[in-house]
XYZ file of C-alpha atoms in Angstrom:
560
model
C -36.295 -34.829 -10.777
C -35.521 -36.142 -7.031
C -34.936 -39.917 -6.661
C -35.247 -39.492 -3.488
C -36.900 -36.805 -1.224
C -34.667 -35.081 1.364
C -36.901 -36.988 4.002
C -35.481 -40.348 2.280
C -39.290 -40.824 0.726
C -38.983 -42.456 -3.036
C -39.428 -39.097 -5.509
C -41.173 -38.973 -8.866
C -37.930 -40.024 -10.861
C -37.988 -43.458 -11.171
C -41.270 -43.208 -11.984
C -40.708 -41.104 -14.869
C -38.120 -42.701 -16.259
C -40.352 -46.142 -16.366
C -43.278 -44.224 -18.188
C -40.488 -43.086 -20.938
C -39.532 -46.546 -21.414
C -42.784 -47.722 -21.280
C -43.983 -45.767 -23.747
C -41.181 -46.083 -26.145
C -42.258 -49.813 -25.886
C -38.754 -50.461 -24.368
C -39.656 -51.738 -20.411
C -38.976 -54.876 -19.766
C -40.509 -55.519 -16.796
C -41.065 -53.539 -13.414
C -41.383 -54.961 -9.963
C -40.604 -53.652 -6.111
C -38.122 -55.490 -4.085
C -37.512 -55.258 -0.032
C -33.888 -55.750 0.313
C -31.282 -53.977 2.728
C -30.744 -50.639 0.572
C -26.884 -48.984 1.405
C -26.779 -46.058 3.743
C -24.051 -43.509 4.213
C -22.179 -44.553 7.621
C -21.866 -40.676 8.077
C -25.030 -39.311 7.990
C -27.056 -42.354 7.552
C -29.329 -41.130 4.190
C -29.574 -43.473 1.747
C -27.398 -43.520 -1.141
C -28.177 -42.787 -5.249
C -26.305 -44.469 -7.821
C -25.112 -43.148 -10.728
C -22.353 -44.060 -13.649
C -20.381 -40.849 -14.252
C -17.182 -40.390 -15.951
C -14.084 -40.820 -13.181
C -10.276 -39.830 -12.875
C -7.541 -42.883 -12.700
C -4.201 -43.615 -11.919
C -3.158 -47.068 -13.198
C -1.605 -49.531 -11.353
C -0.349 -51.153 -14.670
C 1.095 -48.180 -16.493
C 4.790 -47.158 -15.507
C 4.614 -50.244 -12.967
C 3.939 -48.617 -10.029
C 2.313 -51.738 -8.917
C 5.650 -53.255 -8.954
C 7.012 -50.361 -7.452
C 5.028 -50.341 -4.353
C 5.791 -54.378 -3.705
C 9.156 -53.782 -4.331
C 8.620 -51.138 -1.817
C 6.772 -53.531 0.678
C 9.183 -56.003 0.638
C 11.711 -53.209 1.804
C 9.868 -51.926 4.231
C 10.033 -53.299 7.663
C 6.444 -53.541 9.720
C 5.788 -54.155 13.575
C 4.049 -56.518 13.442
C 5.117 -58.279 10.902
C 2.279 -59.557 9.618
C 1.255 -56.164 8.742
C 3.435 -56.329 5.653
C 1.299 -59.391 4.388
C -1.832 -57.359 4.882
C -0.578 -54.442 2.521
C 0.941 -56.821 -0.218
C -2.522 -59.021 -0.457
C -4.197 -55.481 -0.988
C -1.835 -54.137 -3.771
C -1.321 -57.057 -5.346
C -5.193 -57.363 -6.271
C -6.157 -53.818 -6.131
C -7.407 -52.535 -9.138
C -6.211 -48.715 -10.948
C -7.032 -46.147 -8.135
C -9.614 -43.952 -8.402
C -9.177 -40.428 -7.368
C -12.221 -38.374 -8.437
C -15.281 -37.684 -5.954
C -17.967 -35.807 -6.700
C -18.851 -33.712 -3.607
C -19.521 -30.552 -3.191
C -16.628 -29.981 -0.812
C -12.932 -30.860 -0.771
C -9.358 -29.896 -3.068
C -10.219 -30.079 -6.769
C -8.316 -31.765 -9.316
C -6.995 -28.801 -10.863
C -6.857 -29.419 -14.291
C -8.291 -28.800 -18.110
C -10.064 -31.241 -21.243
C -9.803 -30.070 -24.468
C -13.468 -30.197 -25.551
C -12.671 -32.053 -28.785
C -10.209 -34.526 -28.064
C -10.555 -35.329 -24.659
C -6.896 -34.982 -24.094
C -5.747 -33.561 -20.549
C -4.024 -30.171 -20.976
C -0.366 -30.590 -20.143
C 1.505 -26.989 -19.452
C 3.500 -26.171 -16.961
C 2.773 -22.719 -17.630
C -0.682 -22.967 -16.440
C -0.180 -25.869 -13.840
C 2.754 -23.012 -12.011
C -0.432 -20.375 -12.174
C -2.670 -22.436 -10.375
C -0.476 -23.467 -7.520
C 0.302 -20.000 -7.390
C -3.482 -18.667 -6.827
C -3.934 -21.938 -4.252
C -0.799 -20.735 -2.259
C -2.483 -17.577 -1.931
C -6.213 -18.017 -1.943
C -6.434 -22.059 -1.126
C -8.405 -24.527 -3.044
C -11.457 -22.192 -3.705
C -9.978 -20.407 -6.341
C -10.199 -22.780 -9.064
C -14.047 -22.484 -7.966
C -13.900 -18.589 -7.525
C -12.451 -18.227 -10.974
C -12.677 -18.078 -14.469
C -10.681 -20.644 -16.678
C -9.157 -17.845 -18.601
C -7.081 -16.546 -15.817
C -5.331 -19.918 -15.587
C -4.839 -20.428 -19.054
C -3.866 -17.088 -19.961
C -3.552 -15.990 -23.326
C -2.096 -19.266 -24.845
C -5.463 -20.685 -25.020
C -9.235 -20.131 -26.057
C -10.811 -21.200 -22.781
C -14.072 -21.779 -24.814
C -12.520 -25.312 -25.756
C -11.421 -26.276 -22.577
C -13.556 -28.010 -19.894
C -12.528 -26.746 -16.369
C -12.790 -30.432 -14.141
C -14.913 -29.907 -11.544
C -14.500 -33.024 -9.663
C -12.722 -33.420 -6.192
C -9.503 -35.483 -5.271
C -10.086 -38.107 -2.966
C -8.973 -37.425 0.469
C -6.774 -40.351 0.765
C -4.309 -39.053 -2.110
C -4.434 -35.979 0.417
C -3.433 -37.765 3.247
C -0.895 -39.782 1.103
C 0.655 -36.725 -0.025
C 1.687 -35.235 3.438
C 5.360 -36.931 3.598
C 6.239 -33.960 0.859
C 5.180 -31.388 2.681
C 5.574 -32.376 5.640
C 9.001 -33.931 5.663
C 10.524 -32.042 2.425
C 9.937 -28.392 3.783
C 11.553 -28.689 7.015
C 15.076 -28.442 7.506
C 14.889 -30.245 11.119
C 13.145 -33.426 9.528
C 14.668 -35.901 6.475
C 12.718 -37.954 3.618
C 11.549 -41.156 3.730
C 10.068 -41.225 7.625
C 11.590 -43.350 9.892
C 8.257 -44.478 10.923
C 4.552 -44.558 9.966
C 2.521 -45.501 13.270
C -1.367 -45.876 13.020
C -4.032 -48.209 13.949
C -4.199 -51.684 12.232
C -7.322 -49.694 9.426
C -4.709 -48.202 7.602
C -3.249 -50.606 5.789
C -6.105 -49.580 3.761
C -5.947 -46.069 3.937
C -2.575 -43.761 5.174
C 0.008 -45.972 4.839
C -1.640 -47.733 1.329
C -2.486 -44.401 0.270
C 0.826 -42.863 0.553
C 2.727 -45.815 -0.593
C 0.970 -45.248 -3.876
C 1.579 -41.670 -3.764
C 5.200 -42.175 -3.006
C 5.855 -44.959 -5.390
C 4.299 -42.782 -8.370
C 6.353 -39.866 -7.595
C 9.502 -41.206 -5.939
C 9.983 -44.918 -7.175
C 9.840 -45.595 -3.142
C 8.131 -46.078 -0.264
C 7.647 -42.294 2.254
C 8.576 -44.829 5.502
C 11.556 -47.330 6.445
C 9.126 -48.978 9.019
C 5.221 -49.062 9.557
C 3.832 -49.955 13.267
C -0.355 -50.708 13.276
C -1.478 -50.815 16.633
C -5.284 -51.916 17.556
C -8.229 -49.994 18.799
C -9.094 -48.351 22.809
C -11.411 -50.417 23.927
C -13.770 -50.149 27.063
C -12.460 -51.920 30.134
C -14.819 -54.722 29.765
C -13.401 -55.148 25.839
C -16.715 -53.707 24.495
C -16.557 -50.562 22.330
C -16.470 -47.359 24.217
C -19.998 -45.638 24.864
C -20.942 -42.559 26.277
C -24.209 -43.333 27.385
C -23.205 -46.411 28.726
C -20.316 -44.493 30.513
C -17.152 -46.290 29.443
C -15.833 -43.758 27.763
C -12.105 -42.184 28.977
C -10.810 -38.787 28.314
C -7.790 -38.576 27.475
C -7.680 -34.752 28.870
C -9.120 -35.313 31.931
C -7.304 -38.165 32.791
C -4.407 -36.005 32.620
C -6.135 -33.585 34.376
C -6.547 -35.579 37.124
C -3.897 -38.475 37.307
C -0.835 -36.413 35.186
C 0.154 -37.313 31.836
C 2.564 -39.650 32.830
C 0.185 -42.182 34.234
C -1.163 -42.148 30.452
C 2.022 -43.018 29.086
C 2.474 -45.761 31.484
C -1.131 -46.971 30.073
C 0.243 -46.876 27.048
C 3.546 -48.064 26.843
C 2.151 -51.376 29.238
C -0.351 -52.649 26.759
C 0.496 -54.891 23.972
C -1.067 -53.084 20.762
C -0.519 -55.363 18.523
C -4.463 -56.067 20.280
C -6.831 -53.588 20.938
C -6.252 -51.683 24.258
C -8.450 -51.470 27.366
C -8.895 -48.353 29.018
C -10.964 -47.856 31.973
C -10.530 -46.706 36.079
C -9.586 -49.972 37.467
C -7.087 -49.894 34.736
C -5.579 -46.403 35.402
C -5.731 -47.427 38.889
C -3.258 -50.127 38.617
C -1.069 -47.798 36.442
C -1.007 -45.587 39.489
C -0.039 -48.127 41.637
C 3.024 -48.990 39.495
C 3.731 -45.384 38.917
C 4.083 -44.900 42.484
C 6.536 -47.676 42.979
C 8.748 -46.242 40.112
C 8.423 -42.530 42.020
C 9.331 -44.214 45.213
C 12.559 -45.673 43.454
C 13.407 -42.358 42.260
C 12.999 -40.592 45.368
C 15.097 -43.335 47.404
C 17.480 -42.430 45.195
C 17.715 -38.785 45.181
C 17.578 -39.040 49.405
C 20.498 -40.993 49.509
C 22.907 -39.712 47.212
C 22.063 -36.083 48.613
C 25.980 -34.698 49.334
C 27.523 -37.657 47.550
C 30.756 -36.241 45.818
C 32.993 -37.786 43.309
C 35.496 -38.154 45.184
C 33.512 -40.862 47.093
C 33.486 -43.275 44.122
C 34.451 -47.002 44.760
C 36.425 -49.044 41.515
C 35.078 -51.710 40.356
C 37.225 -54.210 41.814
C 37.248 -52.862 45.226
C 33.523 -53.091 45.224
C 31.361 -56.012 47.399
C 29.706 -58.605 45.568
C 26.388 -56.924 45.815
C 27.241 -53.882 44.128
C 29.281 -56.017 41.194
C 26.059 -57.702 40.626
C 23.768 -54.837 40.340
C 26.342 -53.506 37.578
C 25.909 -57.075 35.903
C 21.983 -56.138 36.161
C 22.484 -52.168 34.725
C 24.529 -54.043 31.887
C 21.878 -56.722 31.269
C 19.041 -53.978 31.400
C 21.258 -51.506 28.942
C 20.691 -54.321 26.314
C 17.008 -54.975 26.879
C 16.255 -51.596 26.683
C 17.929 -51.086 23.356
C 16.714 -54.001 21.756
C 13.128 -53.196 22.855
C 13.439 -49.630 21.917
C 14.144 -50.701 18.337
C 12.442 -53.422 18.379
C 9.417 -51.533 19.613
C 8.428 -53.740 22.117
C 7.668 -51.437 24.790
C 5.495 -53.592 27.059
C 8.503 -56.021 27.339
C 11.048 -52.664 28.310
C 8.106 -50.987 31.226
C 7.471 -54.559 32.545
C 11.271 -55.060 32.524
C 12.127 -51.428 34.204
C 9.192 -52.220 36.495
C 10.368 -55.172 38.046
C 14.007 -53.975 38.177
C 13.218 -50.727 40.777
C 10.199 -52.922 42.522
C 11.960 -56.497 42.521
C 15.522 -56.196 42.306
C 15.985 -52.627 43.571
C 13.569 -51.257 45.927
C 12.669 -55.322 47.506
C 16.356 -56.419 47.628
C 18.881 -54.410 46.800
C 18.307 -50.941 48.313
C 16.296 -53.299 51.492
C 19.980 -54.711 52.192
C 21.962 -51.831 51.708
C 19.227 -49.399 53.802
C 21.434 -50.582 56.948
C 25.210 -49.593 55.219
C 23.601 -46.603 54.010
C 22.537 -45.783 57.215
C 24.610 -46.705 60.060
C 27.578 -47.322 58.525
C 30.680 -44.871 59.383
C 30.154 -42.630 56.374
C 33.826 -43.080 54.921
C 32.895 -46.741 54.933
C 34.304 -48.569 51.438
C 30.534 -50.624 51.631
C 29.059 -47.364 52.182
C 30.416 -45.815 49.439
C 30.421 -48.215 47.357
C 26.797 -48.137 47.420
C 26.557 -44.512 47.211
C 28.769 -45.429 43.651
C 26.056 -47.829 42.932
C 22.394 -45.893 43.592
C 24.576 -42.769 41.761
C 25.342 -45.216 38.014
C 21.783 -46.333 38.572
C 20.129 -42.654 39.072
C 22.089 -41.772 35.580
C 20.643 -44.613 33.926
C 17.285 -45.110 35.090
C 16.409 -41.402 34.315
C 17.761 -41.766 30.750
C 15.679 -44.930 30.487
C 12.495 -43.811 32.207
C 13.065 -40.169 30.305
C 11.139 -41.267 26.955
C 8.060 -43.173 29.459
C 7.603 -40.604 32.297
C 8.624 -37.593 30.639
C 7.305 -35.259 33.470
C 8.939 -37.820 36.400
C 12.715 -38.181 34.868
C 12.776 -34.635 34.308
C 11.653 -34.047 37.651
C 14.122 -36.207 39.078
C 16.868 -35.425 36.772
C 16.727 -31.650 37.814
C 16.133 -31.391 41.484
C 19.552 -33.542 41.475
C 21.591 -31.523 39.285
C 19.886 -28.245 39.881
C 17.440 -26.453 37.246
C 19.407 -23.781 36.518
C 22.548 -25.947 35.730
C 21.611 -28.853 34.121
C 20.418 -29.273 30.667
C 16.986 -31.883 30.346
C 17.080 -35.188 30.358
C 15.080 -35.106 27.496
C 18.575 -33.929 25.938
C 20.545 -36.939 26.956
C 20.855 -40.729 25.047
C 21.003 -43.952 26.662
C 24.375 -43.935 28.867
C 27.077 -46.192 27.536
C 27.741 -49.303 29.924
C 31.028 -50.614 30.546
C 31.301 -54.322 29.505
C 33.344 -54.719 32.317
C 29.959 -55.252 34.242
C 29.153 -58.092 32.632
C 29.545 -60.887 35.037
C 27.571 -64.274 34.335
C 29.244 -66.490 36.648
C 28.777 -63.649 39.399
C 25.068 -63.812 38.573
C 24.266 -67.374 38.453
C 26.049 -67.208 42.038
C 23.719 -64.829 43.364
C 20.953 -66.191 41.599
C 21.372 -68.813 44.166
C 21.408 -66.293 47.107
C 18.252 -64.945 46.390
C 16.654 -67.779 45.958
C 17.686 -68.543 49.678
C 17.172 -65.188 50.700
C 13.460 -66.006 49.136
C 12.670 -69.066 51.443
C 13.641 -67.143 54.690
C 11.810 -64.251 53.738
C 8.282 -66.683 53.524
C 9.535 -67.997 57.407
C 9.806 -64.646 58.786
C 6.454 -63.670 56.911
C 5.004 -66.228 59.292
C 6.344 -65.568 61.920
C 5.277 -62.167 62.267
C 1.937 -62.874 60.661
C 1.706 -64.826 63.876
C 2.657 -62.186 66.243
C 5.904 -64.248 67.368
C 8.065 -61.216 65.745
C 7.553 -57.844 65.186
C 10.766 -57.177 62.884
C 12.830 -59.784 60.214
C 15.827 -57.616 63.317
C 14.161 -59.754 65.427
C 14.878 -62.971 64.234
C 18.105 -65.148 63.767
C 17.111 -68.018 61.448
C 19.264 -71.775 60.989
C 18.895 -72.286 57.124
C 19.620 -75.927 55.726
C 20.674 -76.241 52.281
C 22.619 -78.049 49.196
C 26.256 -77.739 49.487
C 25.658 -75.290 45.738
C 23.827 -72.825 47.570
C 25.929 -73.242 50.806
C 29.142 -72.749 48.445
C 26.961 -69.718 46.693
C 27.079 -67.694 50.144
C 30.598 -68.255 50.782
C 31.979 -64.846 52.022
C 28.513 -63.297 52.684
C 26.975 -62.421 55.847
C 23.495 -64.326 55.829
C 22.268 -61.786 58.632
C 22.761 -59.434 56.114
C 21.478 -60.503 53.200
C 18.376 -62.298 54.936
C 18.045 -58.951 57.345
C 17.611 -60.459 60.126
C 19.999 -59.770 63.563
C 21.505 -63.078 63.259
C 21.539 -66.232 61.192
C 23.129 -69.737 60.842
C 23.671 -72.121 57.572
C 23.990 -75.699 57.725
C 24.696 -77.785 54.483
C 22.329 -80.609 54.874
C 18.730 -81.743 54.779
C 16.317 -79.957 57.348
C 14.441 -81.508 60.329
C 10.714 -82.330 59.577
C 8.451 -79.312 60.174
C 11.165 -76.518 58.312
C 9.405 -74.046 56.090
C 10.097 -74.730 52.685
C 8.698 -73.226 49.229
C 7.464 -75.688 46.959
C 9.243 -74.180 43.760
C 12.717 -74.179 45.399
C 14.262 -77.200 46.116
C 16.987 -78.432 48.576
C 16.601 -75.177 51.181
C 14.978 -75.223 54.808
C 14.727 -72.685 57.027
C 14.053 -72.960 61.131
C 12.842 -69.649 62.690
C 14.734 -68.703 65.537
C 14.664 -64.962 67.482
C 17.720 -63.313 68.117
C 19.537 -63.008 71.420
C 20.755 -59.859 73.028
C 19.587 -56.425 73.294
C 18.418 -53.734 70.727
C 20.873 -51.262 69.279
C 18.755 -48.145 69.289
C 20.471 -46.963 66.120
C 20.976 -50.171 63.603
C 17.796 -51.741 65.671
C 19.644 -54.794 65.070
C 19.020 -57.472 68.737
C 22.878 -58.190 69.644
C 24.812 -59.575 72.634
C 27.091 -56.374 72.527
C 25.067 -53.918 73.166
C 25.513 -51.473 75.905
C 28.825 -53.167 76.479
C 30.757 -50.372 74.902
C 31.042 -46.290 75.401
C 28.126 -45.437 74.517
C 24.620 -46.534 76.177
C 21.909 -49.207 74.255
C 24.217 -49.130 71.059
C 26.299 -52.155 69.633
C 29.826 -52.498 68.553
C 29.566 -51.324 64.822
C 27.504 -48.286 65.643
C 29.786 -47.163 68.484
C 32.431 -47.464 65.993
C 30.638 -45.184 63.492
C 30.115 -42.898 66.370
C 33.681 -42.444 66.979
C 34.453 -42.073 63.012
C 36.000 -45.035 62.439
C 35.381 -48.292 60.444
């Protein structure tokens, strides 16, 4: 009889069942209740209840509760507090239950003896089943009878043939041995179980348990959770309300690599947003990162090895930005491990937009380009952007797959070179490491800072076109005036001119509020315009060659 119609209407068993009782004289009472009756999430009928006989596998027996803490405890999880989750669970979980009754899944392929309810152990028959599913899959303990698994050893008529089907979470628990064990170009335990922050109570408890019973271990050395994709206001994401992102067009349309950046810039230890305003800033930082690269690839166009500048014949500039490549080397590998990747793509973002493309490569733009090219500065640079084109690509390589190999190859040629995807991180000299040469120029950009907000000014109010233009008296504390000793302020501010007094500043100076003790009094530039450097200097058009300055007439001629 139906409990319940296929329509979800109450069916005539209940009913039935009450008569029985009621006239056997054994009712008790009967009486209808409203309450909130259980649904199935999937396809949203109501459920039926019903006690039936199940399969086990105790947590008790053989300790494999003790296993899988033990397990726990050597497991390492990012975040941590992942690890808590999963021990609270195990620690109060009752025996697991791996019987379903459906009338779909992998069966539990084994036999009852009729009588005495004992589970038919045989290795015999357990090696002729695996050999029919290895051929015919799961249906053929369904597709056959029970006498071609137990052969002629025993009467099949006092067997029972369990029709009952595993639970799919002992499936998914199982895939580390066939997954990792039958593949010669993978190893046992994983080095990492990554999934979203609901399976600590399914995958990862699942094949702890799994792993534990069989192995006496966990199938991981580490477990990452991350959180759910959320809509860009942080609501779920909806289809008819239109937040929803494909992943597939979005590559389609912006590249894959503008996904990774997505990805790789969001903390997951929180759910993720995802939505076009989003992607639109990941674009936008993409595009700086490209721009980087391509700076890069223009400028050391030609360069040879023979160019290369030592270390200690190198300008203070370049010294420092090898301080920087060794500092980054380190974040980058501690991130990597540490799986922090939103720390490492904010770091490597504000290294090529900050410290690269904004001051570094905006300094050396005039060396690189009107400079004699034998120049030591010159080359030295050329030294520089070529150490910081090996690493960056190595670094970027496992973010912007598509980019560093795009970058990596037009440099050395597709035909010669071998991917970057083939490379490691670059080993960095220690010999880069210079603190007391960074807390120097620590100091000179923060000077450089101020008189960049004064020109900003001044050409926001039309009273200079170009920084070229300008030829600024800074006043500051006698550690920053010390700090620039043996540096060219023109050069570092970019400006045609410049002078530095150690002092206080006049009233009316521009200052920035978060830097203390430095002044700066705009001033333009006297002279005329070198039509090649564009730099405004008294010398120009005083030497061989018309509307150019001393420097570039030298570079000209070919010589320093």
């Amino acid at each position: 009889m139906a409990v319940l119609t296929p329509d979800g209407e109450e069916g005539e068993a209940n009913g039935a069942v009450m008569s029985l009782l009621e006239g056997e004289n054994a009712l008790l009472g009967r009486r209808r209740l409203e309450h909130s009756y259980p649904h199935s999430w999937r396809s949203k009928a109501p459920l039926i209840f019903r006690n039936t006989s199940q399969w086990f596998i105790s947590m008790e027996t053989n300790n494999l509760r003790d296993k899988a803490l033990t397990a726990i405890a050597d497991t390492r999880f990012v975040p941590p507090q992942g690890q808590t989750r999963l021990r609270s669970m195990i620690e109060t979980r009752p025996d697991w239950c791996i019987s379903r009754q459906r009338a779909w899944g992998v069966p539990i392929p084994v036999f009852v003896h009729k009588q005495t309810g004992e589970l038919l152990r045989d290795q015999a028959v357990f090696d002729r089943i695996a050999k029919a599913f290895e051929v015919e899959g799961g249906d053929a303990w369904f597709a056959s009878p029970p006498s071609r698994f137990l052969g002629d050893e025993y009467d099949a008529e006092e067997y029972e043939q369990v029709r009952d089907i595993v639970d799919v979470w002992f499936d998914s628990g199982s895939t580390h041995t066939f997954v990792l064990e039958d593949r010669d170009d993978l190893q046992w335990p994983a080095s990492l179980y990554l999934e979203g922050s609901d399976q600590h109570r399914g995958w990862f408890h699942s094949s702890l348990l799994e792993s534990c019973g069989t192995r006496g271990r966990a199938p991981y050395d580490a477990v990452l959770t991350h959180g759910f994709v959320m809509a860009e206001d942080g609501r779920k994401m909806s289809k008819s309300r239109g937040t929803d992102i494909s992943p597939q067009e979005t590559v389609e349309t912006l590249g894959a690599d503008i996904l990774r950046i997505w990805v790789v810039s969001s903390d997951y230890s929180e759910d993720l947003r995802l939505g076009p305003e989003i992607l639109k800033h990941q674009t936008d930082l993409y595009r700086r990162i490209r721009n980087t690269l391509r700076f890069l690839l223009g400028n050391l166009d030609g360069f040879d090895d023979s160019e290369r500048v030592a270390l200690q014949d190198m300008p203070e500039l370049e010294r420092w930005v090898l301080h920087r490549i060794h500092e980054m080397d380190a974040l980058v590998r501690r991130t990597t491990d540490d799986f922090e990747f939103h720390t490492q793509w904010t770091a490597l973002h504000n290294f090529c937009a900050v410290e690269l493309s904004a001051f570094y490569f905006d300094i050396r733009k005039d060396a690189l380009y009107c400079d004699a090219p034998d120049s030591i500065r010159r080359h030295a640079a050329l030294t520089v952007l070529d150490i910081l084109f090996t690493h960056l690509t190595a670094w970027l390589a496992p973010i912007l797959c598509f980019t560093a190999e795009e970058a990596w190859l037009a440099r050395l040629g597709a035909d010669d070179a071998e991917s970057v995807h083939l490379r490691t991180f670059p080993d960095v000299p220690v010999a880069w490491r210079d603190d007391a040469l960074a807390a120097k120029w620590e100091k000179v950009r923060r000077l450089r800072r101020v008189v960049t907000g004064a020109l900003e000014i001044e050409r926001a109010e039309k009273r200079i076109g170009s920084s070229l233009q300008a030829a600024p008296t800074v006043y500051a504390d006698g550690e920053t005036v010390a700090a620039m000793a043996g540096l060219d302020l023109a050069e570092i501010a970019i400006t045609s001119g410049g002078t530095l007094i150690e002092g206080p500043a006049p009233a009316g100076a521009f200052s920035l509020p978060d830097v203390d003790a430095i002044a700066v009094e705009p001033g333009l530039a006297e002279g005329e315009r070198c039509s090649r450097c564009w730099q405004v200097l008294r010398d120009v058009g005083s030497h061989e060659y018309p509307d150019v300055c001393g420097r570039c007439a030298a570079a000209i001629d070919g010589r320093h």
